[in-house]
Coordinates of C-alpha atoms in Angstrom, one line a residue:
Chain A
M23 CA 64.8 89.7 132.1
T24 CA 66.0 87.7 129.1
G25 CA 66.3 89.3 125.7
V26 CA 63.5 87.8 123.6
H27 CA 61.4 90.6 122.1
G28 CA 58.8 90.7 119.4
R29 CA 55.7 88.7 118.7
D30 CA 57.4 85.4 117.8
W31 CA 57.4 83.6 121.2
R32 CA 55.0 80.9 119.9
P33 CA 56.5 77.8 118.3
R34 CA 56.6 77.9 114.5
Y35 CA 54.3 74.9 114.1
L36 CA 51.6 76.8 116.1
Q37 CA 52.1 79.9 113.9
L38 CA 51.5 77.7 110.8
A39 CA 48.5 76.0 112.4
E40 CA 47.0 79.5 113.2
E41 CA 47.5 80.6 109.6
L42 CA 45.7 77.4 108.4
R43 CA 43.0 77.9 111.0
V44 CA 42.2 81.3 109.6
K45 CA 42.0 79.9 106.1
I46 CA 39.6 77.2 107.3
T47 CA 37.3 79.4 109.4
S48 CA 37.2 82.1 106.7
G49 CA 36.1 79.5 104.2
E50 CA 39.2 79.9 101.9
L51 CA 39.7 76.2 102.6
A52 CA 36.1 74.9 102.5
P53 CA 34.7 71.8 104.2
G54 CA 35.5 68.7 102.3
T55 CA 38.7 70.2 100.8
L56 CA 41.8 68.0 100.7
M57 CA 44.5 69.7 102.7
P58 CA 47.8 70.4 100.9
S59 CA 50.3 67.6 101.5
E60 CA 53.1 67.8 104.1
T61 CA 55.6 68.4 101.3
E62 CA 53.6 71.2 99.8
L63 CA 53.2 72.8 103.2
A64 CA 56.9 72.4 104.0
D65 CA 57.7 74.1 100.7
T66 CA 55.3 77.0 101.0
S67 CA 56.0 77.7 104.7
G68 CA 59.7 77.0 104.7
L69 CA 59.3 74.9 107.9
S70 CA 60.6 71.4 108.6
R71 CA 58.4 68.3 107.9
T72 CA 58.3 67.9 111.7
S73 CA 56.8 71.3 112.2
V74 CA 54.3 70.8 109.4
R75 CA 53.3 67.5 110.9
N76 CA 52.8 69.2 114.3
A77 CA 50.7 71.9 112.7
I78 CA 48.4 69.3 111.1
R79 CA 48.2 67.5 114.4
Q80 CA 47.2 70.8 116.0
L81 CA 44.4 71.3 113.4
R82 CA 43.1 67.7 114.1
E83 CA 43.1 68.5 117.8
W84 CA 41.1 71.6 117.2
G85 CA 38.6 69.4 115.3
L86 CA 39.1 71.4 112.1
V87 CA 40.5 68.6 109.9
R88 CA 40.1 64.9 109.8
A89 CA 42.8 62.4 108.7
E90 CA 41.4 59.6 106.6
Q91 CA 43.5 56.5 106.5
G92 CA 45.5 56.3 103.2
R93 CA 43.5 59.2 101.6
G94 CA 44.8 62.3 103.2
T95 CA 43.6 65.1 105.5
Y96 CA 40.3 66.8 104.8
V97 CA 38.7 70.0 106.1
R98 CA 35.8 69.2 108.4
A99 CA 32.4 71.0 108.4
P100 CA 32.3 73.4 111.4
R101 CA 30.7 71.7 114.4
Q102 CA 28.3 73.0 117.0
R103 CA 30.2 74.3 120.0
V104 CA 29.1 74.1 123.6
R105 CA 29.9 76.8 126.2
R106 CA 28.6 75.9 129.6
R107 CA 28.2 78.3 132.5
N108 CA 27.4 75.7 135.0
A109 CA 27.0 78.0 138.1
E110 CA 24.3 79.9 136.3
R111 CA 22.9 76.7 134.6
Y112 CA 22.2 74.9 137.9
Q113 CA 20.4 77.9 139.5
W114 CA 18.4 78.4 136.3
E115 CA 17.3 74.8 136.3
K116 CA 16.4 75.1 140.0
D117 CA 14.3 78.2 139.4
R118 CA 12.4 76.5 136.5
V119 CA 11.2 73.6 138.7
L120 CA 8.4 75.7 140.2
L121 CA 7.2 77.0 136.8
D122 CA 4.1 75.6 135.0
Q123 CA 4.7 72.5 132.8
D124 CA 4.0 74.7 129.7
E125 CA 6.9 76.8 130.5
R126 CA 9.2 73.9 131.4
L127 CA 8.4 72.2 128.1
K128 CA 9.6 75.2 126.1
T129 CA 13.3 74.9 126.7
G130 CA 16.0 73.0 128.6
A131 CA 19.5 73.4 129.9
T132 CA 21.2 72.3 126.6
E133 CA 19.3 75.0 124.7
H134 CA 20.6 77.3 127.4
D135 CA 24.2 76.3 126.7
T136 CA 24.1 76.2 122.9
G137 CA 21.7 78.8 121.8
L138 CA 19.8 76.0 119.9
T139 CA 16.1 75.5 120.2
V140 CA 14.3 72.4 121.3
D141 CA 13.6 71.6 117.6
D142 CA 17.4 71.7 116.8
L143 CA 18.2 69.0 119.3
K144 CA 18.0 65.2 119.3
F145 CA 17.9 63.6 122.7
H146 CA 18.8 60.0 123.5
A147 CA 18.1 58.5 127.0
E148 CA 18.6 55.0 128.2
Y149 CA 17.9 53.7 131.7
T150 CA 19.3 50.6 133.4
R151 CA 19.3 49.2 136.9
V152 CA 22.8 48.5 138.1
E153 CA 24.6 47.8 141.3
A154 CA 27.0 50.3 142.9
D155 CA 30.6 49.4 142.2
A156 CA 33.4 50.7 144.5
D157 CA 33.6 54.1 142.8
M158 CA 29.8 54.8 142.8
A159 CA 29.4 53.4 146.3
A160 CA 31.9 56.0 147.6
A161 CA 30.5 58.8 145.5
L162 CA 26.9 58.2 146.5
Q163 CA 27.8 57.2 150.1
V164 CA 26.0 53.9 149.8
E165 CA 27.1 50.3 150.3
R166 CA 28.7 48.5 147.4
G167 CA 26.1 46.5 145.5
T168 CA 23.3 49.0 146.3
P169 CA 20.8 49.1 143.4
L170 CA 21.2 52.3 141.3
L171 CA 19.3 53.8 138.4
R172 CA 21.9 54.5 135.7
R173 CA 20.8 57.0 133.1
V174 CA 22.7 57.7 129.9
Y175 CA 21.9 60.9 128.0
W176 CA 23.4 61.9 124.7
T177 CA 22.3 65.2 123.3
S178 CA 23.0 66.0 119.7
S179 CA 22.4 68.8 117.3
R180 CA 19.9 67.8 114.5
H181 CA 22.6 68.7 112.0
E182 CA 25.2 66.3 113.4
N183 CA 25.2 62.7 114.3
A184 CA 27.7 62.9 117.1
P185 CA 26.5 64.0 120.6
L186 CA 27.5 67.4 121.9
T187 CA 27.8 66.0 125.4
M188 CA 27.2 62.7 127.0
S189 CA 26.0 62.3 130.6
Y190 CA 26.0 59.2 132.8
S191 CA 23.8 59.8 135.8
Y192 CA 23.5 57.5 138.9
L193 CA 20.8 57.7 141.6
P194 CA 19.9 55.4 144.4
Y195 CA 17.2 53.1 142.9
D196 CA 15.0 53.0 146.0
L197 CA 15.0 56.8 146.2
V198 CA 13.7 57.3 142.6
A199 CA 11.3 54.3 142.7
A200 CA 9.0 56.4 144.9
N201 CA 7.8 57.9 141.6
P202 CA 7.5 55.0 139.0
D203 CA 7.5 57.6 136.2
L204 CA 11.1 58.3 137.0
L205 CA 12.1 54.7 136.1
D206 CA 10.8 55.0 132.6
A207 CA 13.2 56.4 130.0
S208 CA 10.3 57.1 127.6
N209 CA 9.3 60.0 129.8
E210 CA 12.5 61.8 128.7
P211 CA 13.3 64.5 127.9
W212 CA 11.5 65.3 131.2
P213 CA 10.2 68.9 131.2
G214 CA 12.4 70.7 133.7
G215 CA 15.1 68.1 133.8
S216 CA 16.6 66.3 136.8
Q217 CA 15.9 68.9 139.4
H218 CA 12.2 68.7 138.5
Q219 CA 12.3 64.9 138.6
L220 CA 13.8 65.1 142.1
Y221 CA 11.1 67.6 143.1
T222 CA 8.4 65.0 142.4
I223 CA 9.9 62.8 145.1
G224 CA 10.3 65.6 147.6
V225 CA 14.0 66.4 147.0
E226 CA 15.3 70.0 146.9
L227 CA 19.0 70.5 146.0
D228 CA 21.2 72.6 148.3
R229 CA 24.4 72.6 146.2
I230 CA 26.2 70.9 143.3
E231 CA 29.9 70.0 143.6
E232 CA 31.9 69.7 140.4
E233 CA 35.3 68.0 139.8
V234 CA 36.7 68.9 136.4
R235 CA 39.3 66.8 134.6
A236 CA 40.9 66.3 131.2
R237 CA 41.7 62.9 129.7
P238 CA 42.0 61.2 126.3
P239 CA 38.7 59.6 125.1
S240 CA 38.2 55.9 125.5
P241 CA 38.0 54.1 122.1
D242 CA 34.2 54.0 122.5
E243 CA 33.9 57.7 123.3
A244 CA 36.1 58.7 120.3
E245 CA 33.8 56.8 118.0
L246 CA 30.6 58.1 119.6
L247 CA 31.8 61.7 119.7
D248 CA 33.3 61.4 116.2
I249 CA 36.6 62.8 117.3
D250 CA 40.1 61.9 116.4
P251 CA 41.8 59.9 119.2
G252 CA 44.1 62.8 119.4
V253 CA 41.3 65.1 120.8
S254 CA 40.9 65.2 124.6
V255 CA 37.6 65.1 126.5
L256 CA 36.7 67.5 129.3
T257 CA 34.9 65.7 132.1
V258 CA 32.8 66.9 135.0
R259 CA 31.8 64.7 137.9
K260 CA 28.8 66.4 139.2
T261 CA 27.6 65.6 142.7
S262 CA 24.1 66.8 143.8
I263 CA 23.5 67.2 147.5
D264 CA 20.0 67.9 148.9
T265 CA 19.0 70.2 151.7
T266 CA 19.3 67.3 154.2
G267 CA 23.0 66.8 153.2
R268 CA 22.4 63.6 151.3
V269 CA 24.0 62.8 148.0
V270 CA 21.1 62.2 145.7
E271 CA 22.7 62.0 142.2
V272 CA 26.2 61.6 140.8
A273 CA 26.7 62.3 137.1
D274 CA 29.7 62.0 134.9
V275 CA 29.5 64.5 132.0
V276 CA 31.8 64.0 129.0
M277 CA 32.4 66.8 126.6
P278 CA 34.5 66.7 123.4
G279 CA 37.6 69.0 123.9
D280 CA 37.6 70.3 120.4
R281 CA 34.3 72.1 120.7
S282 CA 33.5 72.5 124.4
E283 CA 34.4 74.9 127.2
L284 CA 33.3 75.5 130.8
V285 CA 33.0 79.1 131.8
Y286 CA 33.1 80.3 135.4
S287 CA 33.0 83.9 136.8
H288 CA 34.3 84.6 140.2
K289 CA 33.2 87.8 141.8
L290 CA 35.5 89.0 144.5
Q291 CA 34.6 91.0 147.6
R292 CA 35.9 94.6 147.7
W293 CA 38.7 95.6 150.1
K294 CA 37.3 97.5 153.0
T295 CA 38.6 101.1 152.8
Chain B
M4 CA 14.1 50.1 130.4
T5 CA 16.6 47.6 128.8
G6 CA 17.5 44.5 130.6
V7 CA 21.1 44.9 131.7
H8 CA 21.5 44.2 135.4
G9 CA 24.5 43.7 137.7
R10 CA 27.7 45.7 138.2
D11 CA 29.3 44.9 134.8
W12 CA 28.4 47.9 132.8
R13 CA 32.0 49.1 132.5
P14 CA 34.0 47.8 129.5
R15 CA 36.3 44.9 130.4
Y16 CA 39.5 46.7 129.7
L17 CA 38.5 49.3 132.3
Q18 CA 37.8 46.6 134.9
L19 CA 41.3 45.2 134.2
A20 CA 42.8 48.7 134.4
E21 CA 41.0 49.2 137.8
E22 CA 42.4 45.9 139.1
L23 CA 45.9 46.9 138.1
R24 CA 45.4 50.4 139.6
V25 CA 44.6 48.9 143.0
K26 CA 47.7 46.7 142.8
I27 CA 49.8 49.8 142.0
T28 CA 48.3 52.2 144.6
S29 CA 48.4 49.5 147.3
G30 CA 52.2 48.9 146.6
E31 CA 51.8 45.3 145.5
L32 CA 53.3 46.5 142.2
A33 CA 55.9 48.9 143.5
P34 CA 57.4 51.9 141.7
G35 CA 60.1 50.7 139.2
T36 CA 58.5 47.3 138.7
L37 CA 58.3 46.0 135.1
M38 CA 54.7 45.4 134.3
P39 CA 53.7 41.9 133.1
S40 CA 53.7 41.6 129.3
E41 CA 50.5 41.8 127.2
T42 CA 50.7 38.0 126.7
E43 CA 50.9 37.4 130.4
L44 CA 48.1 39.8 131.2
A45 CA 45.9 38.3 128.4
D46 CA 46.6 34.8 129.9
T47 CA 45.8 35.7 133.5
S48 CA 42.8 37.9 132.8
G49 CA 41.2 35.9 130.0
L50 CA 40.8 39.1 127.9
S51 CA 41.8 39.8 124.4
R52 CA 45.2 41.4 123.5
T53 CA 43.2 44.5 122.4
S54 CA 41.5 44.8 125.8
V55 CA 44.8 44.3 127.6
R56 CA 46.4 47.0 125.4
N57 CA 43.5 49.4 126.2
A58 CA 44.0 48.6 129.9
I59 CA 47.7 49.5 129.7
R60 CA 46.9 52.7 127.7
Q61 CA 44.4 53.6 130.5
L62 CA 47.2 53.2 133.2
R63 CA 49.5 55.4 131.1
E64 CA 46.8 58.0 130.9
W65 CA 46.3 57.9 134.7
G66 CA 50.0 58.5 135.0
L67 CA 50.6 55.2 136.8
V68 CA 52.9 53.6 134.4
R69 CA 55.5 54.7 131.8
A70 CA 56.2 53.0 128.5
E71 CA 60.0 52.9 127.8
Q72 CA 60.8 52.4 124.1
G73 CA 61.9 48.8 123.6
R74 CA 62.2 48.1 127.3
G75 CA 58.6 47.6 128.4
T76 CA 56.2 49.3 130.8
Y77 CA 57.2 50.3 134.3
V78 CA 55.3 51.4 137.4
R79 CA 55.9 55.1 138.1
A80 CA 56.5 56.6 141.5
P81 CA 53.3 58.3 142.7
R82 CA 53.2 61.9 141.7
Q83 CA 52.1 65.0 143.6
R84 CA 48.5 65.8 142.8
V85 CA 46.9 69.3 142.5
R86 CA 43.3 69.9 143.5
R87 CA 42.5 73.5 142.8
R88 CA 39.4 75.3 144.3
N89 CA 39.8 78.4 142.2
A90 CA 36.8 80.3 143.5
E91 CA 38.1 80.1 147.1
R92 CA 41.7 80.5 145.9
Y93 CA 41.1 83.9 144.2
Q94 CA 39.3 85.4 147.2
W95 CA 42.0 83.9 149.6
E96 CA 44.7 85.6 147.5
K97 CA 42.7 88.9 147.5
D98 CA 42.2 88.8 151.3
R99 CA 46.0 88.3 151.8
V100 CA 47.0 91.4 149.9
L101 CA 46.3 93.7 152.9
L102 CA 48.2 91.5 155.3
D103 CA 51.8 92.3 156.6
Q104 CA 54.7 91.2 154.4
D105 CA 55.7 88.7 157.2
E106 CA 52.3 87.0 156.8
R107 CA 52.4 87.1 153.0
L108 CA 55.9 85.5 152.9
K109 CA 54.7 82.4 154.8
T110 CA 52.6 80.7 152.2
G111 CA 51.2 81.1 148.7
A112 CA 48.4 79.9 146.5
T113 CA 50.2 76.7 145.4
E114 CA 50.7 75.6 149.0
H115 CA 47.0 76.3 149.4
D116 CA 46.2 73.8 146.6
T117 CA 48.7 71.1 147.3
G118 CA 49.1 71.0 151.1
L119 CA 52.8 71.4 150.5
T120 CA 54.8 74.1 152.4
V121 CA 57.0 76.8 150.9
D122 CA 60.0 74.6 151.5
D123 CA 58.6 71.8 149.5
L124 CA 58.2 73.9 146.3
K125 CA 60.5 75.0 143.6
F126 CA 59.5 78.1 141.7
H127 CA 60.7 79.1 138.3
A128 CA 59.8 82.6 136.9
E129 CA 60.9 84.1 133.6
Y130 CA 59.8 87.5 132.3
T131 CA 60.0 88.8 128.7
R132 CA 58.7 91.8 126.9
V133 CA 56.6 90.8 123.9
E134 CA 54.1 92.4 121.6
A135 CA 50.4 91.4 121.6
D136 CA 49.5 88.9 118.9
A137 CA 45.9 88.7 117.6
D138 CA 44.8 86.4 120.4
M139 CA 46.3 88.4 123.3
A140 CA 45.2 91.7 121.7
A141 CA 41.6 90.4 121.8
A142 CA 41.9 88.9 125.3
L143 CA 43.4 92.0 126.8
Q144 CA 41.4 94.5 124.7
V145 CA 44.4 96.3 123.4
E146 CA 45.8 96.9 119.9
R147 CA 47.8 94.2 118.2
G148 CA 51.5 95.0 118.7
T149 CA 50.9 96.6 122.2
P150 CA 53.9 95.8 124.4
L151 CA 53.1 93.2 127.0
L152 CA 55.0 91.7 130.0
R153 CA 54.9 87.9 129.5
R154 CA 55.6 85.9 132.7
V155 CA 56.1 82.2 132.7
Y156 CA 55.8 80.4 136.0
W157 CA 56.6 76.7 136.6
T158 CA 55.9 75.4 140.1
S159 CA 57.3 72.0 141.0
S160 CA 57.4 69.9 144.1
R161 CA 61.0 69.5 145.4
H162 CA 60.7 65.8 145.1
E163 CA 59.9 65.9 141.3
N164 CA 61.5 67.6 138.3
A165 CA 58.4 68.2 136.3
P166 CA 56.2 71.2 137.2
L167 CA 52.8 70.7 138.9
T168 CA 51.4 73.5 136.9
M169 CA 52.6 76.0 134.3
S170 CA 51.2 79.5 134.0
Y171 CA 51.7 82.0 131.2
S172 CA 50.7 85.4 132.3
Y173 CA 50.3 88.6 130.1
L174 CA 49.9 92.1 131.4
P175 CA 50.0 95.5 129.5
Y176 CA 53.6 96.5 129.8
D177 CA 52.9 100.2 130.4
L178 CA 50.5 99.3 133.2
V179 CA 53.1 97.3 135.2
A180 CA 56.0 99.6 134.3
A181 CA 54.6 102.0 136.9
N182 CA 56.4 99.9 139.5
P183 CA 59.8 98.9 138.1
D184 CA 60.1 96.1 140.7
L185 CA 57.3 94.3 138.8
L186 CA 59.5 94.1 135.7
D187 CA 62.2 92.1 137.5
A188 CA 61.7 88.3 137.7
S189 CA 64.3 88.0 140.5
N190 CA 61.6 89.5 142.8
E191 CA 59.6 86.2 142.4
P192 CA 58.1 84.5 144.2
W193 CA 56.5 87.8 145.1
P194 CA 55.0 87.6 148.6
G195 CA 51.2 87.7 148.1
G196 CA 51.4 86.9 144.4
S197 CA 49.8 88.7 141.4
Q198 CA 47.0 90.4 143.3
H199 CA 49.6 92.0 145.6
Q200 CA 51.7 93.0 142.6
L201 CA 48.7 94.7 141.1
Y202 CA 47.9 96.4 144.4
T203 CA 51.4 98.2 144.3
I204 CA 50.2 99.9 141.1
G205 CA 46.8 100.8 142.5
V206 CA 44.8 98.0 140.9
E207 CA 42.0 96.1 142.8
L208 CA 40.4 93.1 141.1
D209 CA 36.6 93.0 140.8
R210 CA 36.3 89.5 139.3
I211 CA 38.2 86.7 137.6
E212 CA 36.6 84.9 134.6
E213 CA 37.8 81.4 133.7
E214 CA 37.5 79.3 130.5
V215 CA 38.3 75.7 131.1
R216 CA 39.3 73.4 128.3
A217 CA 40.9 70.0 127.6
R218 CA 43.4 69.2 124.9
P219 CA 46.5 67.0 124.2
P220 CA 49.8 68.5 125.3
S221 CA 52.0 70.1 122.7
P222 CA 55.3 68.1 122.3
D223 CA 57.1 70.7 124.5
E224 CA 54.5 70.5 127.2
A225 CA 54.6 66.7 127.3
E226 CA 58.4 66.8 127.8
L227 CA 58.3 69.6 130.4
L228 CA 55.4 68.0 132.4
D229 CA 57.0 64.5 132.0
I230 CA 53.8 63.0 130.7
D231 CA 53.1 60.4 128.1
P232 CA 51.8 62.1 124.9
G233 CA 48.6 60.1 125.6
V234 CA 47.9 62.2 128.8
S235 CA 45.7 65.3 128.3
V236 CA 46.2 68.7 129.8
L237 CA 43.5 70.7 131.5
T238 CA 43.8 74.4 130.7
V239 CA 42.3 77.5 132.3
R240 CA 42.3 80.9 130.6
K241 CA 42.1 83.2 133.5
T242 CA 41.0 86.8 132.8
S243 CA 41.4 89.3 135.6
I244 CA 39.2 92.4 135.5
D245 CA 39.7 95.4 137.9
T246 CA 37.1 97.5 139.6
T247 CA 37.0 100.0 136.7
G248 CA 36.1 97.2 134.3
R249 CA 39.5 97.0 132.6
V250 CA 41.2 93.7 131.8
V251 CA 44.5 93.8 133.6
E252 CA 45.9 90.3 133.2
V253 CA 45.3 87.2 131.1
A254 CA 46.9 84.0 132.1
D255 CA 46.9 80.6 130.5
V256 CA 47.3 77.9 133.2
V257 CA 48.3 74.4 132.0
M258 CA 47.8 71.4 134.3
P259 CA 48.7 67.8 133.6
G260 CA 45.5 65.8 133.3
D261 CA 46.9 62.7 135.1
R262 CA 47.2 64.5 138.4
S263 CA 45.1 67.6 138.4
E264 CA 41.5 68.5 139.0
L265 CA 39.5 71.7 139.4
V266 CA 36.8 71.7 142.0
Y267 CA 33.9 74.0 142.2
S268 CA 31.0 74.2 144.6
H269 CA 27.7 75.8 143.5
K270 CA 25.4 76.7 146.4
L271 CA 21.8 77.1 145.2
Q272 CA 19.2 79.4 146.5
R273 CA 16.3 77.8 148.5
W274 CA 12.8 77.6 147.0
K275 CA 10.5 80.1 148.6
T276 CA 7.9 78.2 150.6

């Protein structure tokens, strides 16, 4: 055991960032407030300019402040957070497929994740027909060049312009063309979502596989999500497999790292005694 | 439906990055090779300098190249990847607790994730006694200032200096002190890992909860993990709850985003027919 004791194992910049976070979330530093300058913060905290700069970087990364070119750093308005429990979400969506349309119309999966209601959400859907590139051909287990339906979904809170999440979904075109309503983006948001759409063409999902990764946003994503380029995105590649073992949909979900988290609960079997 | 057809829905910089990725992974551009300059790439690809710059940024983010100040951008040697299936990993660890020590010595969870053997891995463990700050007090459901055992684990491949993953684990000090062997870092790597350690003090886990997030690395993390500051980290806050409902361990796992992924498989219940 080494000899470090006490509560100071975190770097100093992080301690300063935590202090400033408390001031922002408590409202002492209100949205729109210009943050104190690096010099002021260095003076009041007794830390180096480098530590102060790292603390500010940390606040940007948490999405609490925004640097405006040549004007300084401002406190942001709090943003809607998304906390997704995907294991429960997927089963919940599946259970809803067999409900009446009236029930399915009432709420969707994003409401489930955010606690918002249908009225609080804006929904943007865009469909295009594309051909499978190498990546999608491998993911969907089809030949390169196979026609695909590409669906882009951006879901936003009514109180914010930037989407909470973006999803890029790909399905074999010939599969979905069996129900022409599934080719028309104006039918979105579809009551009951993707699993109900698949149900209309006789598809039942057996399982959903997820690959979760972290990466910086592309320049387009940073703009769309209204995040500092120094904020990461959390991505999920979601592969849906039906009861015959066929891959029926691959979706790439992009979530802004400053206000999103994925939650999983793993129940363990008891030891036999 | 809008009218975009064909396979060109990806931005051009990404298409160039993909082409360069194939050249790197196929060995046409070998490790240590100086990458062509922006001007050369702009000339040969017909893309703008901005697109070329974004393509190079993308390669850095994938961990395929490294920018060296004033010297140019070099192809990196391929790095060990980690693909963690945590749901299966946790149950696997639990099942191993009751095996003989000989069995437990043979392999651990990191070998399980990487396909490496015990001999391929370097293991660094460091223990300190700290006091719970606000965050850990809330996570462990203890009073602020409660003594904790803080354990830092860095696991590396023998062929690389940078860790594959870093884990920062916190347990109530008084709980683990019941077995003094658990206070001594020189007993690491402990055969059978944390769940076996807890078993020696009469603790059986009921479930593990995970919160998965994405963020940029701190300056220290970027240096330790040997990643470009433009690479993100994937983090898991892992909360272990025993069969009496008590939180017995909270661990923050940090994985470099250029070579790590978390994989989950969600089996769905069949519709009743």
